[in-house]
Tab-separated table of C-alpha atoms and ligand atoms in Angstrom:
chain	number	residue	atom	x	y	z
E	1	UNK	CA	0.430	0.430	-0.025
E	2	UNK	CA	0.937	3.537	-0.726
E	3	UNK	CA	1.887	6.276	1.410
E	4	UNK	CA	-0.597	8.772	0.666
E	5	UNK	CA	-3.827	9.462	2.320
E	6	UNK	CA	-7.419	11.150	1.615
E	7	UNK	CA	-9.358	11.389	3.649
E	8	UNK	CA	-13.123	13.323	3.061
E	9	UNK	CA	-15.533	14.547	4.979
E	10	UNK	CA	-18.957	15.843	4.897
E	11	UNK	CA	-18.915	18.033	8.041
E	12	UNK	CA	-15.657	19.465	10.627
E	13	UNK	CA	-15.377	16.519	12.813
E	14	UNK	CA	-16.478	13.681	10.921
E	15	UNK	CA	-12.852	12.894	10.316
E	16	UNK	CA	-11.979	12.868	13.827
E	17	UNK	CA	-14.891	10.661	15.839
E	18	UNK	CA	-14.976	7.746	12.784
E	19	UNK	CA	-11.274	7.450	11.867
E	20	UNK	CA	-8.849	10.325	13.999
E	21	UNK	CA	-7.327	7.042	15.927
E	22	UNK	CA	-6.750	5.012	12.649
E	23	UNK	CA	-5.082	8.811	11.416
E	24	UNK	CA	-3.244	8.648	14.363
E	25	UNK	CA	-1.615	5.018	13.777
E	26	UNK	CA	-0.991	5.415	10.078
E	27	UNK	CA	0.536	8.974	10.652
E	28	UNK	CA	3.107	7.092	12.985
E	29	UNK	CA	3.573	4.928	10.806
E	30	UNK	CA	4.604	7.569	7.727
E	31	UNK	CA	1.739	7.923	6.242
E	32	UNK	CA	1.313	11.394	4.699
E	33	UNK	CA	-2.670	12.646	5.478
E	34	UNK	CA	-4.693	15.171	3.769
E	35	UNK	CA	-8.088	16.649	4.466
E	36	UNK	CA	-11.135	17.400	2.398
E	37	UNK	CA	-14.377	19.197	4.138
E	38	UNK	CA	-16.985	19.301	2.035
E	39	UNK	CA	-19.072	21.606	4.007
E	40	UNK	CA	-18.462	24.461	6.936
E	41	UNK	CA	-20.275	22.590	9.513
E	42	UNK	CA	-21.976	25.962	10.590
E	43	UNK	CA	-25.166	23.791	11.778
E	44	UNK	CA	-23.464	22.876	14.921
E	45	UNK	CA	-26.066	23.095	17.369
E	46	UNK	CA	-23.424	24.602	20.134
E	47	UNK	CA	-22.716	27.134	18.871
E	48	UNK	CA	-26.087	28.653	17.579
E	49	UNK	CA	-25.803	32.118	19.121
E	50	UNK	CA	-23.382	33.447	16.789
E	51	UNK	CA	-23.958	34.748	13.475
E	52	UNK	CA	-23.731	32.247	10.284
E	53	UNK	CA	-20.452	34.054	9.138
E	54	UNK	CA	-18.559	33.593	12.751
E	55	UNK	CA	-19.951	29.733	12.803
E	56	UNK	CA	-18.408	29.063	9.977
E	57	UNK	CA	-15.095	31.008	11.364
E	58	UNK	CA	-15.246	28.654	14.628
E	59	UNK	CA	-15.898	25.132	12.623
E	60	UNK	CA	-12.458	25.887	10.560
E	61	UNK	CA	-10.499	27.103	12.605
E	62	UNK	CA	-11.169	23.941	15.062
E	63	UNK	CA	-10.751	21.532	11.963
E	64	UNK	CA	-7.350	23.411	11.070
E	65	UNK	CA	-6.207	22.702	15.067
E	66	UNK	CA	-7.367	19.183	15.143
E	67	UNK	CA	-5.399	19.018	11.604
E	68	UNK	CA	-2.716	20.381	13.206
E	69	UNK	CA	-2.460	18.440	16.334
E	70	UNK	CA	-2.343	15.188	13.824
E	71	UNK	CA	0.389	17.009	10.791
E	72	UNK	CA	-1.717	16.503	8.221
E	73	UNK	CA	-0.012	18.518	5.030
E	74	UNK	CA	-3.163	20.246	3.605
E	75	UNK	CA	-6.420	20.700	4.430
E	76	UNK	CA	-9.373	21.400	1.253
E	77	UNK	CA	-12.381	23.183	2.371
E	78	UNK	CA	-15.263	22.762	-0.108
E	79	UNK	CA	-17.108	25.796	1.655
E	80	UNK	CA	-20.912	24.219	0.930
E	81	UNK	CA	-23.644	25.200	3.272
E	82	UNK	CA	-23.526	22.825	6.197
E	83	UNK	CA	-27.691	20.515	5.270
E	84	UNK	CA	-27.212	22.030	1.833
E	85	UNK	CA	-24.455	19.759	0.260
E	86	UNK	CA	-25.769	19.180	-3.465
E	87	UNK	CA	-25.400	16.059	-4.892
E	88	UNK	CA	-24.107	17.570	-8.652
E	89	UNK	CA	-21.282	17.675	-11.103
E	90	UNK	CA	-19.379	20.723	-9.468
E	91	UNK	CA	-19.173	18.673	-5.853
E	92	UNK	CA	-17.668	15.674	-8.176
E	93	UNK	CA	-15.271	17.930	-10.354
E	94	UNK	CA	-14.153	19.112	-7.197
E	95	UNK	CA	-13.200	16.044	-5.502
E	96	UNK	CA	-11.514	14.393	-9.043
E	97	UNK	CA	-9.380	18.077	-8.439
E	98	UNK	CA	-8.390	17.279	-5.337
E	99	UNK	CA	-7.230	13.999	-6.506
E	100	UNK	CA	-5.880	14.236	-8.662
E	101	UNK	CA	-3.756	16.494	-7.192
E	102	UNK	CA	-3.102	14.659	-3.664
E	103	UNK	CA	-2.750	11.557	-5.434
E	104	UNK	CA	-3.680	9.604	-3.020
E	105	UNK	CA	-3.196	5.437	-2.342
E	106	UNK	CA	-5.818	5.199	-0.134
E	107	UNK	CA	-9.098	6.929	0.094
E	108	UNK	CA	-10.877	7.565	3.795
E	109	UNK	CA	-14.926	8.383	3.530
E	110	UNK	CA	-18.346	7.844	4.686
E	111	UNK	CA	-19.422	3.988	3.285
E	112	UNK	CA	-21.630	5.049	0.553
E	113	UNK	CA	-23.258	1.084	0.814
E	114	UNK	CA	-24.601	2.212	4.333
E	115	UNK	CA	-28.384	2.799	3.397
E	116	UNK	CA	-29.532	1.303	6.974
E	117	UNK	CA	-31.533	4.806	8.101
E	118	UNK	CA	-30.857	3.220	11.682
E	119	UNK	CA	-29.340	6.561	12.648
E	120	UNK	CA	-30.384	9.847	12.192
E	121	UNK	CA	-26.690	10.926	12.684
E	122	UNK	CA	-24.610	8.891	10.659
E	123	UNK	CA	-27.504	8.087	7.512
E	124	UNK	CA	-27.777	12.353	7.785
E	125	UNK	CA	-28.441	13.650	4.146
E	126	UNK	CA	-24.590	15.549	4.175
E	127	UNK	CA	-23.130	11.769	4.819
E	128	UNK	CA	-25.029	10.269	2.450
E	129	UNK	CA	-23.969	13.010	-0.489
E	130	UNK	CA	-20.743	12.600	0.134
E	131	UNK	CA	-20.163	9.286	-0.278
E	132	UNK	CA	-21.490	8.653	-3.022
E	133	UNK	CA	-19.307	12.211	-4.775
E	134	UNK	CA	-16.458	10.660	-3.393
E	135	UNK	CA	-16.862	7.264	-4.860
E	136	UNK	CA	-18.188	9.052	-8.474
E	137	UNK	CA	-15.084	11.323	-8.083
E	138	UNK	CA	-12.750	7.833	-7.468
E	139	UNK	CA	-13.816	6.662	-10.987
E	140	UNK	CA	-13.768	9.802	-12.820
E	141	UNK	CA	-10.024	10.496	-11.262
E	142	UNK	CA	-9.183	7.457	-13.393
E	143	UNK	CA	-10.255	8.444	-16.253
E	144	UNK	CA	-7.844	10.891	-18.661
E	145	UNK	CA	-10.685	11.960	-20.795
E	146	UNK	CA	-13.220	13.044	-18.132
E	147	UNK	CA	-11.242	16.615	-16.844
E	148	UNK	CA	-8.101	18.410	-17.402
E	149	UNK	CA	-4.855	17.065	-15.262
E	150	UNK	CA	-3.070	13.905	-15.212
E	151	UNK	CA	-5.314	10.853	-14.197
E	152	UNK	CA	-4.769	9.074	-11.582
E	153	UNK	CA	-5.723	5.668	-10.025
E	154	UNK	CA	-6.703	5.428	-6.100
E	155	UNK	CA	-6.028	1.816	-4.954
E	156	UNK	CA	-8.311	1.606	-1.561
E	157	UNK	CA	-11.623	2.674	0.098
E	158	UNK	CA	-11.208	2.716	3.790
E	159	UNK	CA	-15.039	3.346	4.377
E	160	UNK	CA	-15.727	4.561	7.674
E	161	UNK	CA	-19.561	4.321	9.258
E	162	UNK	CA	-20.344	0.962	7.984
E	163	UNK	CA	-23.422	-1.061	8.386
E	164	UNK	CA	-21.873	-3.939	7.369
E	165	UNK	CA	-17.771	-3.332	8.419
E	166	UNK	CA	-15.348	-5.868	7.450
E	167	UNK	CA	-12.145	-4.511	9.198
E	168	UNK	CA	-11.712	-3.347	12.791
E	169	UNK	CA	-8.851	-1.096	13.626
E	170	UNK	CA	-7.011	-1.434	17.038
E	171	UNK	CA	-6.284	1.969	18.239
E	172	UNK	CA	-5.188	1.046	21.822
E	173	UNK	CA	-2.795	2.917	21.758
E	174	UNK	CA	-4.290	5.811	20.592
E	175	UNK	CA	-7.431	6.572	22.169
E	176	UNK	CA	-5.359	9.833	23.976
E	177	UNK	CA	-4.416	11.388	20.377
E	178	UNK	CA	-8.062	10.638	19.470
E	179	UNK	CA	-10.049	12.095	22.452
E	180	UNK	CA	-7.699	15.180	21.775
E	181	UNK	CA	-8.243	15.278	18.367
E	182	UNK	CA	-12.256	15.574	19.076
E	183	UNK	CA	-11.067	17.573	21.962
E	184	UNK	CA	-9.962	20.530	19.268
E	185	UNK	CA	-13.713	20.408	17.961
E	186	UNK	CA	-14.897	22.092	21.352
E	187	UNK	CA	-17.839	23.455	19.566
E	188	UNK	CA	-19.081	20.020	19.768
E	189	UNK	CA	-19.466	18.617	23.231
E	190	UNK	CA	-20.552	20.406	26.588
E	191	UNK	CA	-17.926	18.453	28.924
E	192	UNK	CA	-14.999	16.599	27.696
E	193	UNK	CA	-15.229	13.575	30.366
E	194	UNK	CA	-18.694	13.323	28.817
E	195	UNK	CA	-17.863	12.944	25.305
E	196	UNK	CA	-14.466	10.930	26.272
E	197	UNK	CA	-16.865	8.526	28.182
E	198	UNK	CA	-19.284	8.424	24.992
E	199	UNK	CA	-16.367	7.551	22.822
E	200	UNK	CA	-14.628	5.534	24.693
E	201	UNK	CA	-17.899	3.548	25.669
E	202	UNK	CA	-18.403	3.034	21.519
E	203	UNK	CA	-15.096	2.632	20.664
E	204	UNK	CA	-14.637	-0.820	23.371
E	205	UNK	CA	-18.188	-2.327	21.831
E	206	UNK	CA	-17.136	-2.740	17.925
E	207	UNK	CA	-15.389	-6.154	18.688
E	208	UNK	CA	-14.053	-8.023	22.065
E	209	UNK	CA	-10.517	-8.717	19.787
E	210	UNK	CA	-9.508	-4.739	20.780
E	211	UNK	CA	-9.799	-2.688	23.673
E	212	UNK	CA	-10.344	0.346	21.596
E	213	UNK	CA	-11.273	0.273	17.940
E	214	UNK	CA	-12.659	2.036	14.470
E	215	UNK	CA	-14.712	-0.258	12.246
E	216	UNK	CA	-14.517	-0.083	8.517
E	217	UNK	CA	-15.679	-1.633	5.241
E	218	UNK	CA	-12.178	-1.554	3.444
E	219	UNK	CA	-12.169	-2.020	-0.481
E	220	UNK	CA	-10.015	-2.829	-2.827
E	221	UNK	CA	-10.448	-1.255	-6.292
E	222	UNK	CA	-9.602	-3.414	-9.133
E	223	UNK	CA	-7.646	-2.729	-11.931
E	224	UNK	CA	-10.138	-2.310	-14.965
E	225	UNK	CA	-9.577	-4.923	-17.887
E	226	UNK	CA	-8.772	-1.991	-20.018
E	227	UNK	CA	-7.525	1.197	-19.022
E	228	UNK	CA	-9.500	4.335	-18.756
T	301	ZN	ZN1	-21.007	14.656	9.838
Protein backbone atom coordinates (compact mmCIF):
# COMPACT_ATOMS: atom_id res chain seq x y z
CA UNK A 1 0.00 0.00 0.00
CA UNK A 2 1.29 3.48 -0.90
CA UNK A 3 1.81 6.13 1.67
CA UNK A 4 -0.53 8.96 0.68
CA UNK A 5 -3.97 9.28 2.26
CA UNK A 6 -6.89 11.56 1.48
CA UNK A 7 -9.61 11.61 4.14
CA UNK A 8 -12.86 13.21 3.03
CA UNK A 9 -15.73 14.28 5.26
CA UNK A 10 -19.03 16.12 5.08
CA UNK A 11 -18.44 18.20 8.22
CA UNK A 12 -15.56 19.36 10.38
CA UNK A 13 -15.17 16.62 13.09
CA UNK A 14 -16.43 13.63 11.01
CA UNK A 15 -12.87 12.40 10.44
CA UNK A 16 -11.88 12.77 14.08
CA UNK A 17 -15.01 10.99 15.35
CA UNK A 18 -14.97 8.14 12.83
CA UNK A 19 -11.30 7.51 12.13
CA UNK A 20 -9.13 9.86 14.20
CA UNK A 21 -7.41 6.95 15.96
CA UNK A 22 -6.55 5.24 12.68
CA UNK A 23 -5.30 8.55 11.23
CA UNK A 24 -3.02 8.95 14.25
CA UNK A 25 -1.76 5.37 13.87
CA UNK A 26 -1.06 5.79 10.15
CA UNK A 27 0.59 9.16 10.68
CA UNK A 28 3.00 7.50 13.13
CA UNK A 29 3.70 4.88 10.47
CA UNK A 30 4.86 7.61 8.10
CA UNK A 31 1.80 8.20 5.95
CA UNK A 32 1.24 11.60 4.35
CA UNK A 33 -2.30 12.69 5.19
CA UNK A 34 -4.58 15.23 3.50
CA UNK A 35 -8.13 16.25 4.46
CA UNK A 36 -11.03 17.51 2.35
CA UNK A 37 -14.03 18.93 4.24
CA UNK A 38 -17.15 19.45 2.13
CA UNK A 39 -19.36 21.72 4.26
CA UNK A 40 -18.63 24.38 6.83
CA UNK A 41 -20.56 22.60 9.58
CA UNK A 42 -22.08 25.88 10.69
CA UNK A 43 -25.31 24.30 11.89
CA UNK A 44 -23.46 22.57 14.74
CA UNK A 45 -25.87 23.17 17.61
CA UNK A 46 -23.49 24.24 20.36
CA UNK A 47 -22.66 27.51 18.63
CA UNK A 48 -26.14 28.53 17.57
CA UNK A 49 -25.95 31.88 19.33
CA UNK A 50 -23.41 33.23 16.87
CA UNK A 51 -23.95 34.60 13.35
CA UNK A 52 -23.53 32.22 10.43
CA UNK A 53 -20.21 33.80 9.39
CA UNK A 54 -18.88 33.51 12.94
CA UNK A 55 -19.97 29.87 13.18
CA UNK A 56 -18.17 29.03 9.91
CA UNK A 57 -15.05 30.71 11.27
CA UNK A 58 -15.19 28.73 14.52
CA UNK A 59 -15.61 25.42 12.75
CA UNK A 60 -12.78 26.06 10.26
CA UNK A 61 -10.50 27.09 13.09
CA UNK A 62 -11.34 23.95 15.06
CA UNK A 63 -10.77 21.69 12.04
CA UNK A 64 -7.42 23.33 11.34
CA UNK A 65 -6.44 22.88 14.99
CA UNK A 66 -7.27 19.16 14.85
CA UNK A 67 -5.39 18.81 11.55
CA UNK A 68 -2.35 20.56 12.99
CA UNK A 69 -2.40 18.30 16.07
CA UNK A 70 -2.23 15.29 13.77
CA UNK A 71 0.28 16.77 11.32
CA UNK A 72 -2.00 16.83 8.27
CA UNK A 73 -0.21 18.10 5.15
CA UNK A 74 -3.13 20.12 3.74
CA UNK A 75 -6.80 20.76 4.49
CA UNK A 76 -9.10 21.52 1.56
CA UNK A 77 -12.32 23.31 2.53
CA UNK A 78 -14.99 22.97 -0.15
CA UNK A 79 -17.13 25.57 1.65
CA UNK A 80 -20.59 24.16 1.04
CA UNK A 81 -23.45 25.07 3.38
CA UNK A 82 -24.05 22.64 6.22
CA UNK A 83 -27.09 20.39 5.52
CA UNK A 84 -27.19 21.64 1.90
CA UNK A 85 -24.46 19.59 0.25
CA UNK A 86 -25.55 19.39 -3.39
CA UNK A 87 -25.39 16.11 -5.26
CA UNK A 88 -24.08 17.53 -8.51
CA UNK A 89 -21.22 17.64 -11.01
CA UNK A 90 -19.62 20.66 -9.36
CA UNK A 91 -19.01 18.68 -6.16
CA UNK A 92 -17.72 15.68 -8.14
CA UNK A 93 -15.36 17.87 -10.19
CA UNK A 94 -14.01 19.56 -7.06
CA UNK A 95 -13.25 16.14 -5.56
CA UNK A 96 -11.65 14.91 -8.80
CA UNK A 97 -9.33 17.91 -8.90
CA UNK A 98 -8.29 17.31 -5.26
CA UNK A 99 -7.66 13.62 -6.01
CA UNK A 100 -5.57 14.56 -9.06
CA UNK A 101 -3.59 17.05 -6.98
CA UNK A 102 -3.02 14.89 -3.88
CA UNK A 103 -2.73 11.57 -5.81
CA UNK A 104 -3.73 9.41 -2.81
CA UNK A 105 -3.23 5.66 -2.62
CA UNK A 106 -6.00 5.32 -0.06
CA UNK A 107 -9.20 7.30 0.45
CA UNK A 108 -11.12 7.44 3.73
CA UNK A 109 -14.75 8.49 3.36
CA UNK A 110 -18.30 7.71 4.51
CA UNK A 111 -19.57 4.32 3.37
CA UNK A 112 -21.91 4.86 0.39
CA UNK A 113 -23.39 1.40 0.96
CA UNK A 114 -24.73 2.32 4.38
CA UNK A 115 -28.35 3.12 3.59
CA UNK A 116 -29.65 1.50 6.77
CA UNK A 117 -31.25 4.74 8.01
CA UNK A 118 -30.90 3.36 11.51
CA UNK A 119 -29.18 6.48 12.81
CA UNK A 120 -30.46 10.00 12.31
CA UNK A 121 -26.87 11.25 12.75
CA UNK A 122 -24.88 8.68 10.81
CA UNK A 123 -27.30 8.58 7.88
CA UNK A 124 -27.31 12.40 7.70
CA UNK A 125 -28.09 13.71 4.22
CA UNK A 126 -24.66 15.36 3.82
CA UNK A 127 -22.95 12.09 4.78
CA UNK A 128 -24.89 10.17 2.13
CA UNK A 129 -24.18 12.79 -0.52
CA UNK A 130 -20.42 13.02 0.11
CA UNK A 131 -20.15 9.21 0.26
CA UNK A 132 -21.51 8.78 -3.27
CA UNK A 133 -19.72 11.85 -4.63
CA UNK A 134 -16.35 10.52 -3.45
CA UNK A 135 -17.03 7.09 -4.92
CA UNK A 136 -17.95 8.66 -8.27
CA UNK A 137 -14.96 11.03 -8.16
CA UNK A 138 -12.56 8.12 -7.69
CA UNK A 139 -13.94 6.54 -10.85
CA UNK A 140 -13.74 9.84 -12.76
CA UNK A 141 -10.17 10.58 -11.60
CA UNK A 142 -9.00 7.37 -13.30
CA UNK A 143 -10.32 8.58 -16.63
CA UNK A 144 -7.95 10.69 -18.69
CA UNK A 145 -10.77 12.30 -20.67
CA UNK A 146 -13.08 13.27 -17.79
CA UNK A 147 -11.37 16.49 -16.74
CA UNK A 148 -8.12 18.39 -17.05
CA UNK A 149 -5.03 17.10 -15.28
CA UNK A 150 -3.22 13.78 -15.29
CA UNK A 151 -5.49 10.88 -14.38
CA UNK A 152 -4.95 9.06 -11.09
CA UNK A 153 -5.95 5.62 -9.86
CA UNK A 154 -6.71 5.26 -6.14
CA UNK A 155 -5.96 1.74 -4.87
CA UNK A 156 -8.24 1.34 -1.89
CA UNK A 157 -11.22 2.73 -0.02
CA UNK A 158 -11.45 2.68 3.74
CA UNK A 159 -15.11 3.47 4.24
CA UNK A 160 -16.00 4.70 7.71
CA UNK A 161 -19.49 4.64 9.21
CA UNK A 162 -20.27 1.20 7.70
CA UNK A 163 -23.30 -0.88 8.70
CA UNK A 164 -21.45 -3.98 7.46
CA UNK A 165 -17.82 -3.53 8.55
CA UNK A 166 -15.18 -5.97 7.31
CA UNK A 167 -12.26 -4.54 9.26
CA UNK A 168 -11.63 -3.39 12.82
CA UNK A 169 -8.54 -1.32 13.41
CA UNK A 170 -7.14 -1.44 16.93
CA UNK A 171 -6.61 2.09 18.22
CA UNK A 172 -5.96 1.14 21.85
CA UNK A 173 -2.59 2.91 21.79
CA UNK A 174 -4.09 5.95 20.09
CA UNK A 175 -7.20 6.55 22.16
CA UNK A 176 -5.74 9.56 24.00
CA UNK A 177 -4.73 11.14 20.71
CA UNK A 178 -8.21 10.53 19.30
CA UNK A 179 -9.80 12.22 22.32
CA UNK A 180 -7.38 15.12 21.90
CA UNK A 181 -8.32 15.45 18.21
CA UNK A 182 -12.05 15.47 19.02
CA UNK A 183 -11.40 17.98 21.79
CA UNK A 184 -10.16 20.41 19.16
CA UNK A 185 -13.82 20.61 18.04
CA UNK A 186 -14.74 22.44 21.22
CA UNK A 187 -18.02 23.79 19.85
CA UNK A 188 -19.43 20.29 19.49
CA UNK A 189 -19.77 19.10 23.08
CA UNK A 190 -20.49 20.46 26.56
CA UNK A 191 -18.07 18.68 28.83
CA UNK A 192 -14.85 16.94 27.88
CA UNK A 193 -15.50 14.17 30.44
CA UNK A 194 -18.90 13.30 28.97
CA UNK A 195 -17.53 13.26 25.41
CA UNK A 196 -14.58 11.10 26.42
CA UNK A 197 -16.81 8.61 28.23
CA UNK A 198 -19.19 8.40 25.26
CA UNK A 199 -16.37 7.92 22.73
CA UNK A 200 -14.61 5.24 24.80
CA UNK A 201 -17.85 3.36 25.41
CA UNK A 202 -18.58 3.26 21.70
CA UNK A 203 -15.11 2.24 20.61
CA UNK A 204 -14.93 -0.58 23.13
CA UNK A 205 -18.07 -2.23 21.76
CA UNK A 206 -17.19 -2.78 18.09
CA UNK A 207 -15.17 -5.95 18.62
CA UNK A 208 -14.05 -8.00 21.60
CA UNK A 209 -10.65 -8.45 19.94
CA UNK A 210 -9.40 -4.98 20.90
CA UNK A 211 -9.94 -2.69 23.86
CA UNK A 212 -10.65 0.25 21.53
CA UNK A 213 -11.17 0.04 17.79
CA UNK A 214 -12.59 1.88 14.79
CA UNK A 215 -14.62 0.07 12.19
CA UNK A 216 -14.39 0.17 8.41
CA UNK A 217 -15.47 -1.46 5.20
CA UNK A 218 -12.22 -1.75 3.26
CA UNK A 219 -12.58 -2.14 -0.50
CA UNK A 220 -9.73 -2.78 -2.92
CA UNK A 221 -10.23 -1.06 -6.24
CA UNK A 222 -9.43 -3.62 -8.87
CA UNK A 223 -7.54 -2.60 -11.97
CA UNK A 224 -9.95 -2.41 -14.91
CA UNK A 225 -9.63 -4.84 -17.80
CA UNK A 226 -8.93 -1.97 -20.15
CA UNK A 227 -7.26 1.28 -19.30
CA UNK A 228 -9.63 4.16 -18.80
ZN1 LIG B 1 -21.04 14.86 9.94
